[in-house]
Short mmCIF file of C-alpha atoms in Angstrom, two decimals:
data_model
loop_
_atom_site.label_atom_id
_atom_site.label_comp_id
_atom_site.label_asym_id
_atom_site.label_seq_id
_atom_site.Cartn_x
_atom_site.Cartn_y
_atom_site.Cartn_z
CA UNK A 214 -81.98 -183.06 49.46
CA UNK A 215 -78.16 -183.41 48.73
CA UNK A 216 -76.63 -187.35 48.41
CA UNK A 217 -73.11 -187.78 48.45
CA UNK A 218 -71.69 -191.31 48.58
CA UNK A 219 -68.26 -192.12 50.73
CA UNK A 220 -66.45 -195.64 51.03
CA UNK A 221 -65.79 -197.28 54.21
CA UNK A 222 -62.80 -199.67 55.58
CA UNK A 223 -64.69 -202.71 54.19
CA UNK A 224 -65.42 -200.94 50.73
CA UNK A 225 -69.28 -201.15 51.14
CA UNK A 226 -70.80 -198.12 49.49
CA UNK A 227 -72.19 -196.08 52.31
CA UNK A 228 -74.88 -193.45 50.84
CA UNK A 229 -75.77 -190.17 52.90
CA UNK A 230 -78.45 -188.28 52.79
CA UNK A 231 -78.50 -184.75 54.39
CA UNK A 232 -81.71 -182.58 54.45
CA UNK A 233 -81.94 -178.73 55.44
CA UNK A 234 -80.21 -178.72 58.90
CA UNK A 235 -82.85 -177.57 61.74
CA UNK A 236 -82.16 -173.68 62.90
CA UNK A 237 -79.59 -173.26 65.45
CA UNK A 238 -80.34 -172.99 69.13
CA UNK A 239 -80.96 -169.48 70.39
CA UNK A 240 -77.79 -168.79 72.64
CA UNK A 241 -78.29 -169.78 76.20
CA UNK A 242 -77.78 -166.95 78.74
CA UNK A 243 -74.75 -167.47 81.00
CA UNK A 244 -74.26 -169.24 84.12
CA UNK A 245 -72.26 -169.49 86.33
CA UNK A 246 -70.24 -173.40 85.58
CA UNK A 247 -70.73 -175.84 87.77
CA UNK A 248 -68.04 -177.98 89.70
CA UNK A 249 -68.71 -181.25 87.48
CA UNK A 250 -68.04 -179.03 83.95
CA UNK A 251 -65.29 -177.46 85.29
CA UNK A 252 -63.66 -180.79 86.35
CA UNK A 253 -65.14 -182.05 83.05
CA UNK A 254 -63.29 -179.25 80.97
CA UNK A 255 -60.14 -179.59 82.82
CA UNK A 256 -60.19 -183.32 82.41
CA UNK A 257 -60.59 -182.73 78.91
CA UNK A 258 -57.34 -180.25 78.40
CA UNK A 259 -55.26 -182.47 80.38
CA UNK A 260 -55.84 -186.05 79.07
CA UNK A 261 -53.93 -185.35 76.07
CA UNK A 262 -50.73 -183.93 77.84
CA UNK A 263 -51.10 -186.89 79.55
CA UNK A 264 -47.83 -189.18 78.01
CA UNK A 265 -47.32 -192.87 79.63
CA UNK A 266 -44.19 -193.98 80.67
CA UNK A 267 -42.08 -196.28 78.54
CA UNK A 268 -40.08 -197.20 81.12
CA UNK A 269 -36.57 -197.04 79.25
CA UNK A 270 -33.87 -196.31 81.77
CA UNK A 271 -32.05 -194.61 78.89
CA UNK A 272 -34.66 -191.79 78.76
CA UNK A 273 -34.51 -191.03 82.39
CA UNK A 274 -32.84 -188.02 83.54
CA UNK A 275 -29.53 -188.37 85.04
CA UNK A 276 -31.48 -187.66 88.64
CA UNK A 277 -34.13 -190.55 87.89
CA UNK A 278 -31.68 -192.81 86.85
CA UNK A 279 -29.53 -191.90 90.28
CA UNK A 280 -33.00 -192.73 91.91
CA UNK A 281 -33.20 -195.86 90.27
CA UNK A 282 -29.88 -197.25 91.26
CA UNK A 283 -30.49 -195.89 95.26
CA UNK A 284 -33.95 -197.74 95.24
CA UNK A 285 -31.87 -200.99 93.77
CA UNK A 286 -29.04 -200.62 96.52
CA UNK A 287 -31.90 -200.19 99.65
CA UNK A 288 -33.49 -203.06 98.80
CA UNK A 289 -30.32 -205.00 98.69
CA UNK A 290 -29.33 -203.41 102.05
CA UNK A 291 -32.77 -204.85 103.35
CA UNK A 292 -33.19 -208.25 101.66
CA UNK A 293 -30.38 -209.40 100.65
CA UNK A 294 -30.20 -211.82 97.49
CA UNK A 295 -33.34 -213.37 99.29
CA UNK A 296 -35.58 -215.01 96.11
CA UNK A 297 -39.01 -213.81 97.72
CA UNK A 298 -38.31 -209.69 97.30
CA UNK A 299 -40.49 -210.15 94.08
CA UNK A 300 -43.79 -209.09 92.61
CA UNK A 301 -45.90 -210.83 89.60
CA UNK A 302 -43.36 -213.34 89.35
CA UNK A 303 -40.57 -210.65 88.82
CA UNK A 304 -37.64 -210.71 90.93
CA UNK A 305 -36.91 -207.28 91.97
CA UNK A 306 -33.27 -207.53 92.58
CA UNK A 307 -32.91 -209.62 89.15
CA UNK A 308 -31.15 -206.51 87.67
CA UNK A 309 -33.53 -207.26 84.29
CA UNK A 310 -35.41 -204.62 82.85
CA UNK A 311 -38.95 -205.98 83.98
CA UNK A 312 -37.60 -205.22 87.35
CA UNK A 313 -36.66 -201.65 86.43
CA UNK A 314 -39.94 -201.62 84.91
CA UNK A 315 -41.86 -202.49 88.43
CA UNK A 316 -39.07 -200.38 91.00
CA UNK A 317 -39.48 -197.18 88.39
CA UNK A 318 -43.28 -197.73 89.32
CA UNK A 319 -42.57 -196.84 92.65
CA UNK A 320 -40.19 -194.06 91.74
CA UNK A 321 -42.64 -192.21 89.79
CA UNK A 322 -45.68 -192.75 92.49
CA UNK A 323 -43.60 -190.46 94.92
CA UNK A 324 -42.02 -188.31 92.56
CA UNK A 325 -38.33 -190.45 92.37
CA UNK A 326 -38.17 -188.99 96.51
CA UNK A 327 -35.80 -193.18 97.09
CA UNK A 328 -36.89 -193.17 100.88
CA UNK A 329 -40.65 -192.79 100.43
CA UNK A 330 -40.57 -195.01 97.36
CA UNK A 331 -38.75 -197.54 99.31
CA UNK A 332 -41.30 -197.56 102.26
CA UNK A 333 -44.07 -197.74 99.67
CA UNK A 334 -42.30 -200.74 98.04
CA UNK A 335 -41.52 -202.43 101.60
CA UNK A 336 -45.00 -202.26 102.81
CA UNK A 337 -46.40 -203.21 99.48
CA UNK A 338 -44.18 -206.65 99.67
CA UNK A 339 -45.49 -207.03 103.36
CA UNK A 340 -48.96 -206.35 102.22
CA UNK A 341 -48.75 -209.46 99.57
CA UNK A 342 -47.35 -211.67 101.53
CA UNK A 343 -50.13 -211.44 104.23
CA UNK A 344 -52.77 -211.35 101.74
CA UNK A 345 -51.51 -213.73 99.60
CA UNK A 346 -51.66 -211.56 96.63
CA UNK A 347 -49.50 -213.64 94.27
CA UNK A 348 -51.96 -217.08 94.59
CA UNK A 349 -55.55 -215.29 94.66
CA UNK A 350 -55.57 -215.36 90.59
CA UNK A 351 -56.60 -219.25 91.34
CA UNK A 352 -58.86 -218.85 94.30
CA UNK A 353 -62.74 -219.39 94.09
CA UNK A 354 -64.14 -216.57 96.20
CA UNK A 355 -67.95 -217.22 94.81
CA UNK A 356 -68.70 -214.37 93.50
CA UNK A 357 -70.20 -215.93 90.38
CA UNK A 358 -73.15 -213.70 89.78
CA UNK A 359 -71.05 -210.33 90.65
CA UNK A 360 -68.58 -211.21 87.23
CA UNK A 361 -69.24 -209.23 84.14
CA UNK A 362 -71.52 -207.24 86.01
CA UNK A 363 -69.71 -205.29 88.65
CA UNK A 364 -65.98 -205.39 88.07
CA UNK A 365 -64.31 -207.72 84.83
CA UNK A 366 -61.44 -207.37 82.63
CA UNK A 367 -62.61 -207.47 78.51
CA UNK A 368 -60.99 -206.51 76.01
CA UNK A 369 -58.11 -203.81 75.22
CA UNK A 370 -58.02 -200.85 74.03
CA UNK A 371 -57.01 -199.41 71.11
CA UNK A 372 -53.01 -199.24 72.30
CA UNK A 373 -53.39 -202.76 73.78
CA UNK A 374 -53.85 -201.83 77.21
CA UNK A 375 -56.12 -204.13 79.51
CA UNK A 376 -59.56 -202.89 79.66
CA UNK A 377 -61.30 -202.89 83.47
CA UNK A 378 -65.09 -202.23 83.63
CA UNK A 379 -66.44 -201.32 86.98
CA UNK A 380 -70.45 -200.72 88.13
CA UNK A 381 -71.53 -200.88 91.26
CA UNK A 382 -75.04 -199.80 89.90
CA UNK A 383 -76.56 -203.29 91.02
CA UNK A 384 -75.95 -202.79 94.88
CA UNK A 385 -79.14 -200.60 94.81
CA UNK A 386 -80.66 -203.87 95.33
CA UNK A 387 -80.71 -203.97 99.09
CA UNK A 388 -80.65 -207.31 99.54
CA UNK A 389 -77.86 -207.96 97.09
CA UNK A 390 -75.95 -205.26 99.21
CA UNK A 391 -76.39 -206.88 102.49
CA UNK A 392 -75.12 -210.43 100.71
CA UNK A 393 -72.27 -209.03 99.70
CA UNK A 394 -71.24 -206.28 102.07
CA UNK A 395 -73.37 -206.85 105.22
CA UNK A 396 -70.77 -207.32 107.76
CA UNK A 397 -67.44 -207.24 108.00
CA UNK A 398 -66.04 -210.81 106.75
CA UNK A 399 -68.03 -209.95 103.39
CA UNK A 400 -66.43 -206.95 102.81
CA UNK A 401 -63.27 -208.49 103.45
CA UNK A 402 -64.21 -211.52 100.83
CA UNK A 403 -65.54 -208.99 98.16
CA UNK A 404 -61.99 -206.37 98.78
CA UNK A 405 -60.27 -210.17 97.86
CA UNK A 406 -62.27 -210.58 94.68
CA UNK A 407 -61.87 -207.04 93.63
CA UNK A 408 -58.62 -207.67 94.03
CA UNK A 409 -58.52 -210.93 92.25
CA UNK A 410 -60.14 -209.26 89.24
CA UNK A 411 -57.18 -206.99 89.01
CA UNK A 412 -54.34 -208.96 89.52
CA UNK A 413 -56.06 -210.98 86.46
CA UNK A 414 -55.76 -207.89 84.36
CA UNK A 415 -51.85 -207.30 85.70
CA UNK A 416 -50.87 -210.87 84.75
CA UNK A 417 -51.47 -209.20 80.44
CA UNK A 418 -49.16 -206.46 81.22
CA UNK A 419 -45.69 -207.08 79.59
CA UNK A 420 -43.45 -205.22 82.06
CA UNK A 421 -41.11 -204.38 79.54
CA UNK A 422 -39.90 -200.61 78.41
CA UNK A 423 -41.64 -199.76 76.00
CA UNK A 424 -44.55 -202.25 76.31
CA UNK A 425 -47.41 -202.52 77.98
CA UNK A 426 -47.63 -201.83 81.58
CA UNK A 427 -50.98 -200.92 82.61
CA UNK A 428 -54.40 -201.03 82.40
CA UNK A 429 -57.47 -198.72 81.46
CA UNK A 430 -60.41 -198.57 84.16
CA UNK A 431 -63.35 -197.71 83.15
CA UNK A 432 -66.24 -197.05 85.91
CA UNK A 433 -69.35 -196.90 85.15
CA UNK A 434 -71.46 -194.40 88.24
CA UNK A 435 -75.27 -194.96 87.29
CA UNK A 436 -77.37 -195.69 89.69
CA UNK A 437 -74.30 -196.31 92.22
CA UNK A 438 -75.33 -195.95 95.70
CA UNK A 439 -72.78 -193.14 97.41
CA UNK A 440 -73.68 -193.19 100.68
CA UNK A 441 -73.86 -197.23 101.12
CA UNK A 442 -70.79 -198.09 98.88
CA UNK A 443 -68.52 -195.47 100.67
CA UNK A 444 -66.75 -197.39 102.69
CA UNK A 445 -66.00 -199.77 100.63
CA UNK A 446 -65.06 -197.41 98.09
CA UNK A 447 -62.47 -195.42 100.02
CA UNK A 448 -60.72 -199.45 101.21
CA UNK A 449 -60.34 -200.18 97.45
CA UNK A 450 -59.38 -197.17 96.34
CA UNK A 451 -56.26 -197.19 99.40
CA UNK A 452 -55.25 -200.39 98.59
CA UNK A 453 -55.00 -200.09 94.94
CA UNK A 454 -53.42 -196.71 95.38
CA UNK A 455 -50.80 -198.47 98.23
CA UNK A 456 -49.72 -201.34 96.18
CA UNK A 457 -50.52 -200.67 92.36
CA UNK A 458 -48.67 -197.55 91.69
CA UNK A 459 -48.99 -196.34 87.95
CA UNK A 460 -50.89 -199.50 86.73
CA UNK A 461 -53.64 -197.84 85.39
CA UNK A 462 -52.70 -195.53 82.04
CA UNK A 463 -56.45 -194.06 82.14
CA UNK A 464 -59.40 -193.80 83.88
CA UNK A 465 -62.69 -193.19 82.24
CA UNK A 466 -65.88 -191.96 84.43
CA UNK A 467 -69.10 -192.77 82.38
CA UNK A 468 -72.50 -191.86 83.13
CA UNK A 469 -71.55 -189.30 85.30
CA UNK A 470 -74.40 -188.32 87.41
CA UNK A 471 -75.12 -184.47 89.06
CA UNK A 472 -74.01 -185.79 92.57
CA UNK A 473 -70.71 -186.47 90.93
CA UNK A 474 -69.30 -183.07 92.70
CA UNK A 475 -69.83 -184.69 96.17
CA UNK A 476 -68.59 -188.19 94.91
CA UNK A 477 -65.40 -186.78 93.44
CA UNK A 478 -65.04 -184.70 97.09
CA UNK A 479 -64.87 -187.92 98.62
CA UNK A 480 -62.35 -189.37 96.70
CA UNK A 481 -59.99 -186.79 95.80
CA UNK A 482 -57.91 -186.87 99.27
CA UNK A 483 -57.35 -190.72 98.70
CA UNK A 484 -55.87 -189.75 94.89
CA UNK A 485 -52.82 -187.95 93.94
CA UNK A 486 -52.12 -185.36 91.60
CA UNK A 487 -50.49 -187.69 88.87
CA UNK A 488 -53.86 -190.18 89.14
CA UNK A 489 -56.09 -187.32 88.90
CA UNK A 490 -54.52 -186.08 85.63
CA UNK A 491 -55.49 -189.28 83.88
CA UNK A 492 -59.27 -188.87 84.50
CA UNK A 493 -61.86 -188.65 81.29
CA UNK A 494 -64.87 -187.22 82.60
CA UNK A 495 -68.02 -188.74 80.05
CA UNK A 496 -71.45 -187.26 81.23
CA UNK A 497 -75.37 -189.23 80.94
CA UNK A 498 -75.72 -189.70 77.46
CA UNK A 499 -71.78 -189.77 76.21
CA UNK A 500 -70.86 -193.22 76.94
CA UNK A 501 -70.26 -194.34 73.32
CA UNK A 502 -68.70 -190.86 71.89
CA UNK A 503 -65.88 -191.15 75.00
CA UNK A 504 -65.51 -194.54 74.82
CA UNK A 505 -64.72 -194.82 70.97
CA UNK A 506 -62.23 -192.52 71.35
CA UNK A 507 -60.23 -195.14 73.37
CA UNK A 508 -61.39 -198.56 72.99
CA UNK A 509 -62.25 -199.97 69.61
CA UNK A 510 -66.37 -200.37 69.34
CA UNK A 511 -66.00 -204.77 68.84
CA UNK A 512 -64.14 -204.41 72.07
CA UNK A 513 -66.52 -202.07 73.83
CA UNK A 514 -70.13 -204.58 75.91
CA UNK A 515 -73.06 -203.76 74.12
CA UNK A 516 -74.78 -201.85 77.44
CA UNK A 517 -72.12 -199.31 76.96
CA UNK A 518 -72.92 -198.70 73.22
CA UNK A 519 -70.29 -201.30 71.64
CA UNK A 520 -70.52 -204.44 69.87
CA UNK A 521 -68.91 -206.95 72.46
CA UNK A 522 -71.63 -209.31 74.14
CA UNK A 523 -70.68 -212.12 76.72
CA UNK A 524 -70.98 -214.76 74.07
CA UNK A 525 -68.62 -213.49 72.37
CA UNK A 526 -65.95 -213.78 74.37
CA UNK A 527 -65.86 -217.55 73.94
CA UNK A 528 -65.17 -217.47 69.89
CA UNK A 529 -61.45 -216.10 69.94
CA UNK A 530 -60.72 -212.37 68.80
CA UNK A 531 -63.88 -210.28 68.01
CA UNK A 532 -64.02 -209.39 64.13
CA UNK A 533 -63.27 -205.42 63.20
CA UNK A 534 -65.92 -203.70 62.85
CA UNK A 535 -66.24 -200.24 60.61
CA UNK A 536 -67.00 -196.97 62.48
CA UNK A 537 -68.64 -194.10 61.41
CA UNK A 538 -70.49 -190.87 62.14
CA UNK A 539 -73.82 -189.86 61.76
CA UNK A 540 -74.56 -186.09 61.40
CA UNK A 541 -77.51 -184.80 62.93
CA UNK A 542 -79.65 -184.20 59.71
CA UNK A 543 -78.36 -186.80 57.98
CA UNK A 544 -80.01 -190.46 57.07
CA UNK A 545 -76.80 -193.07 56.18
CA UNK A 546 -77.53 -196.21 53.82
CA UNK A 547 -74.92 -199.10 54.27
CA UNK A 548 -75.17 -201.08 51.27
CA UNK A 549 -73.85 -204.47 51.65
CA UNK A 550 -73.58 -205.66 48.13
CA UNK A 551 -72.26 -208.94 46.19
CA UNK A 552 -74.60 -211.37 48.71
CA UNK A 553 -75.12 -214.53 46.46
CA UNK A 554 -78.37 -216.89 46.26
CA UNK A 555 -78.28 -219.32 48.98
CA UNK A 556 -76.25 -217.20 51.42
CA UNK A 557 -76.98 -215.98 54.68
CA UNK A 558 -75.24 -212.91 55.52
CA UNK A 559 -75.15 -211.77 59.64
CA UNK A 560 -75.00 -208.58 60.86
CA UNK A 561 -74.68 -206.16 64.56
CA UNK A 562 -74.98 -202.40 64.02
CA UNK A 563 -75.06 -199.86 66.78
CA UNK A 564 -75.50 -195.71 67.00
CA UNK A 565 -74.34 -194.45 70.57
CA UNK A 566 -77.08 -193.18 72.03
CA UNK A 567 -79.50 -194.45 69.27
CA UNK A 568 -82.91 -191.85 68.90
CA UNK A 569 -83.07 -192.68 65.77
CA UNK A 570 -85.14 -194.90 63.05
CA UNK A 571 -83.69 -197.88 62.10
CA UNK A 572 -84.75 -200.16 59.18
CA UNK A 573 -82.91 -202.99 56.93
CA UNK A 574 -84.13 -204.18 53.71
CA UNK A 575 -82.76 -207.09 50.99
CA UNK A 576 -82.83 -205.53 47.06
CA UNK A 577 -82.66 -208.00 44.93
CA UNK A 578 -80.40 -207.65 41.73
CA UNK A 579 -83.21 -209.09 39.47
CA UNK A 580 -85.13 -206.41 37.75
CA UNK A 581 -88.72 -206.43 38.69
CA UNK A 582 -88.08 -208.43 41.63
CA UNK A 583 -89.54 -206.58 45.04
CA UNK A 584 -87.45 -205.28 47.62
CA UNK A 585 -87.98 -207.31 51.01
CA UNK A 586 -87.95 -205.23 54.00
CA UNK A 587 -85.93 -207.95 56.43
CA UNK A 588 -86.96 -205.01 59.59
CA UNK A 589 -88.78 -202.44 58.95
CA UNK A 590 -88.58 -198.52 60.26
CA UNK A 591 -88.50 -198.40 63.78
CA UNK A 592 -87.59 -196.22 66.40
CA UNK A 593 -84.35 -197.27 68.33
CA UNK A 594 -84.47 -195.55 72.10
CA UNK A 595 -81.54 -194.22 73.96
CA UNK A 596 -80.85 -197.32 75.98
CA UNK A 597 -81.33 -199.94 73.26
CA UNK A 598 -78.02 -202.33 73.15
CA UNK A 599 -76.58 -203.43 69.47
CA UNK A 600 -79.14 -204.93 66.55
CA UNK A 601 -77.70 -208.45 65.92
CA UNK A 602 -79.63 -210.18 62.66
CA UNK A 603 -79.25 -212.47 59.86
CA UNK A 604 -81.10 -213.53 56.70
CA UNK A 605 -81.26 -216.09 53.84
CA UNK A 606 -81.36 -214.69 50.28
CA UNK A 607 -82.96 -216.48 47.88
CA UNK A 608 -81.60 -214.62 45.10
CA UNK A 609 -78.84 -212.38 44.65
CA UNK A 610 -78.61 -208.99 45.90
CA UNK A 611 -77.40 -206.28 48.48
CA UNK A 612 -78.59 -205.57 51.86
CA UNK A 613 -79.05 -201.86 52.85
CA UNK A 614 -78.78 -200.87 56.57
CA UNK A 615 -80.41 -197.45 57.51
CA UNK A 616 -80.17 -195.17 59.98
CA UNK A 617 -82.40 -192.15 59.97
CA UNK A 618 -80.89 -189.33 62.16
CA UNK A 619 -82.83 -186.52 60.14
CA UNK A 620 -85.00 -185.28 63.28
CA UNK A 621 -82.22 -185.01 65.48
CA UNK A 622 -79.15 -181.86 65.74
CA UNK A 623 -76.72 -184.33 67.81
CA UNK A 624 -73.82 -185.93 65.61
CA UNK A 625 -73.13 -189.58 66.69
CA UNK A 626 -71.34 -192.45 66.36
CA UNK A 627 -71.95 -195.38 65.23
CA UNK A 628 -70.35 -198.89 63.70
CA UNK A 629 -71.15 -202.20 61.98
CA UNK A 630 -69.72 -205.21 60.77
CA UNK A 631 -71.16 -208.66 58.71
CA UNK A 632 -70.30 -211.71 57.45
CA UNK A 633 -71.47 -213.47 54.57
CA UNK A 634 -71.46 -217.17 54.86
CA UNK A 635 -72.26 -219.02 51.18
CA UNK A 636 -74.88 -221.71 50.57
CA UNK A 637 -73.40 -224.95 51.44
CA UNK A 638 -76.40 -226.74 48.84
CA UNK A 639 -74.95 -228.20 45.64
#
């Protein structure tokens, strides 16, 4: 058995242990690919071509910025100096650069063509004013037991975009989907609350070149009922497309399920080719691996293999936590050392898609003094959320945090973070 020893972000000695690696897989025999890893593959080659706007009117090309200005001189045709041709609070014919920001929005949803952006933009500012977009931030719709469950804005990600989380998983429930979409006026009330949550996550955007000016939706499809949900579905998915043009930077698809050929089917025609090309595709079993990629694991909930639990959001900014990999074949120690007598010292530490043994264990810096095993070896299963523990020294010593991923071929990730609070006893 080899040991090498590596140092982390918070300088805690982090020990690995690798044994023999298992024999490779005999080579599966061909087949044909199927329509979800053909979308997922493409996904994969095109989200990092994929380059956000930054929205500086310098950097447009001499036809954009001749767009621009047309867009700017049509709405000043049709409105006027009137004060209420704005959006978020933005005056569109301010002539400031949050309102370039907003009009080049348009632009770029129907490929800088001024007369179809213009109609866009002129039914969008209908569309708000008979919904009442601008004042539903502050309405109480009553969906109490829907939020941070089926659509919420938490966290950002690791550019400082907005983070959405959507799951519709808990409308398998039949009664909960006749209470919320049973007839017609409850559809209505929940397309108002979805939009709500939205316009929630559009009031962090900066609007500024260069800034941030959208958001990252992440949609979680397990155990989301097609069939039911579909018309619902294809009325959000219009409206957002309608009247939030290029507010979402990226959109992440997690537990993908084998029916996600026919679900993707259904919503292609409502998407265009630009909103398409932002798609991550993250199958059963990936969450964590595609999330990390984008959104920092203290910022990611805890269901989806991250750190971030409800109660947390109350406490200010979540503290960093340190990421690393586990090899398949490999067992990691984190040794936590320099823990005084008296002190308490708290921990969370999660593996993406777990399958592994976990154990934690106090050694004492006395010689002779017994090692106390705080949790012993267990096995963690797939669907197990983050371990969040504390203990009380008596003495002085390290903690050690293992994770056993020996019996396993899979590489994962994983991350942790602590605090050590000092005894307060004089």
């Amino acid at each position: 058995m080899e040991t090498e020893t590596v140092a982390v972000p918070d300088s805690s000695p982090m020990s690995i242990q690798q044994k023999t690696p298992p024999p490779e897989a005999s080579p599966k025999p061909y087949n044909k690919k199927s329509f979800v890893t053909s979308l997922m593959e493409a996904a994969t080659l095109r989200t990092p071509s994929f380059k956000e706007d930054t929205y500086f009117v310098s950097n447009l090309k001499s036809s954009e910025k001749k767009a621009l200005q047309e867009l700017k001189n049509k709405l000043i045709d049709s409105h006027g100096s009137e004060n209420d041709c704005s959006m978020w609070s933005i005056p569109l014919l301010g002539g400031d650069e949050k309102a370039d920001v907003i009009l080049l929005k348009f632009l770029r949803a129907r490929d800088f063509r001024v007369q179809e952006s213009f109609s866009m933009l002129e039914k969008c500012l209908a569309w708000r004013k008979e919904f009442g977009a601008d004042g539903v931030v502050e309405e109480d719709l009553g969906f109490k037991e829907l939020e941070g469950l089926v659509a919420y804005m938490q966290g950002y990600d690791r550019e400082g975009h907005p983070v959405c989380y959507n799951a519709y998983g808990i409308f398998r429930d039949k009664d909960m989907y006749e209470r919320i979409f049973g007839d017609e006026e409850k559809l209505k009330k929940f397309l108002r609350w979805r939009v709500q949550v939205l316009e929630r996550g559009i009031n962090l955007l900066h609007f500024k070149p260069g800034g941030i000016n959208s958001i990252i939706q992440v949609t979680d499809l397990k155990d989301m009922p097609k069939r039911e949900l579909r018309v619902a579905s294809n009325q959000i998915l219009s409206l957002f497309q309608d009247n939030y043009p290029e507010m979402v930077a990226r959109k992440i698809f997690i537990n993908v399920p084998w029916y996600f050929s026919m679900l993707y089917s259904m919503f292609s025609p409502f998407l265009t080719q630009r909103t398409k090309s932002k798609f991550v595709i993250s199958k059963e079993g990936h969450v964590a691996e595609t999330l990390y990629k984008f959104i920092r694991p203290e910022d990611i909930p805890v269901q989806y293999g991250g750190l971030s639990r409800p109660s947390d959001l109350n406490n200010g900014p979540p503290k960093p936590a340190s990421e690393f990999t586990v090899k398949g074949g490999e067992k990691v120690n984190i040794q936590i050392e320099g823990i005084e007598a008296g002190a308490t010292i708290t921990w969370d530490i999660v593996v993406g898609g777990w399958d592994l043994e976990y154990s934690a264990e106090f050694v004492p810096n006395a010689e002779g003094s017994y090692t106390i095993a705080v949790e012993k070896p267990r096995k963690i299963s797939p669907s197990e959320e983050a371990i969040h523990n504390s203990f009380t020294s008596r003495e002085a010593g390290k903690m050690v945090l293992s994770v056993d991923n020996t019996v396993s071929r899979r590489k994962k990730v994983a991350a942790y973070r602590y605090v050590v609070r000092k005894s307060t006893v004089v």
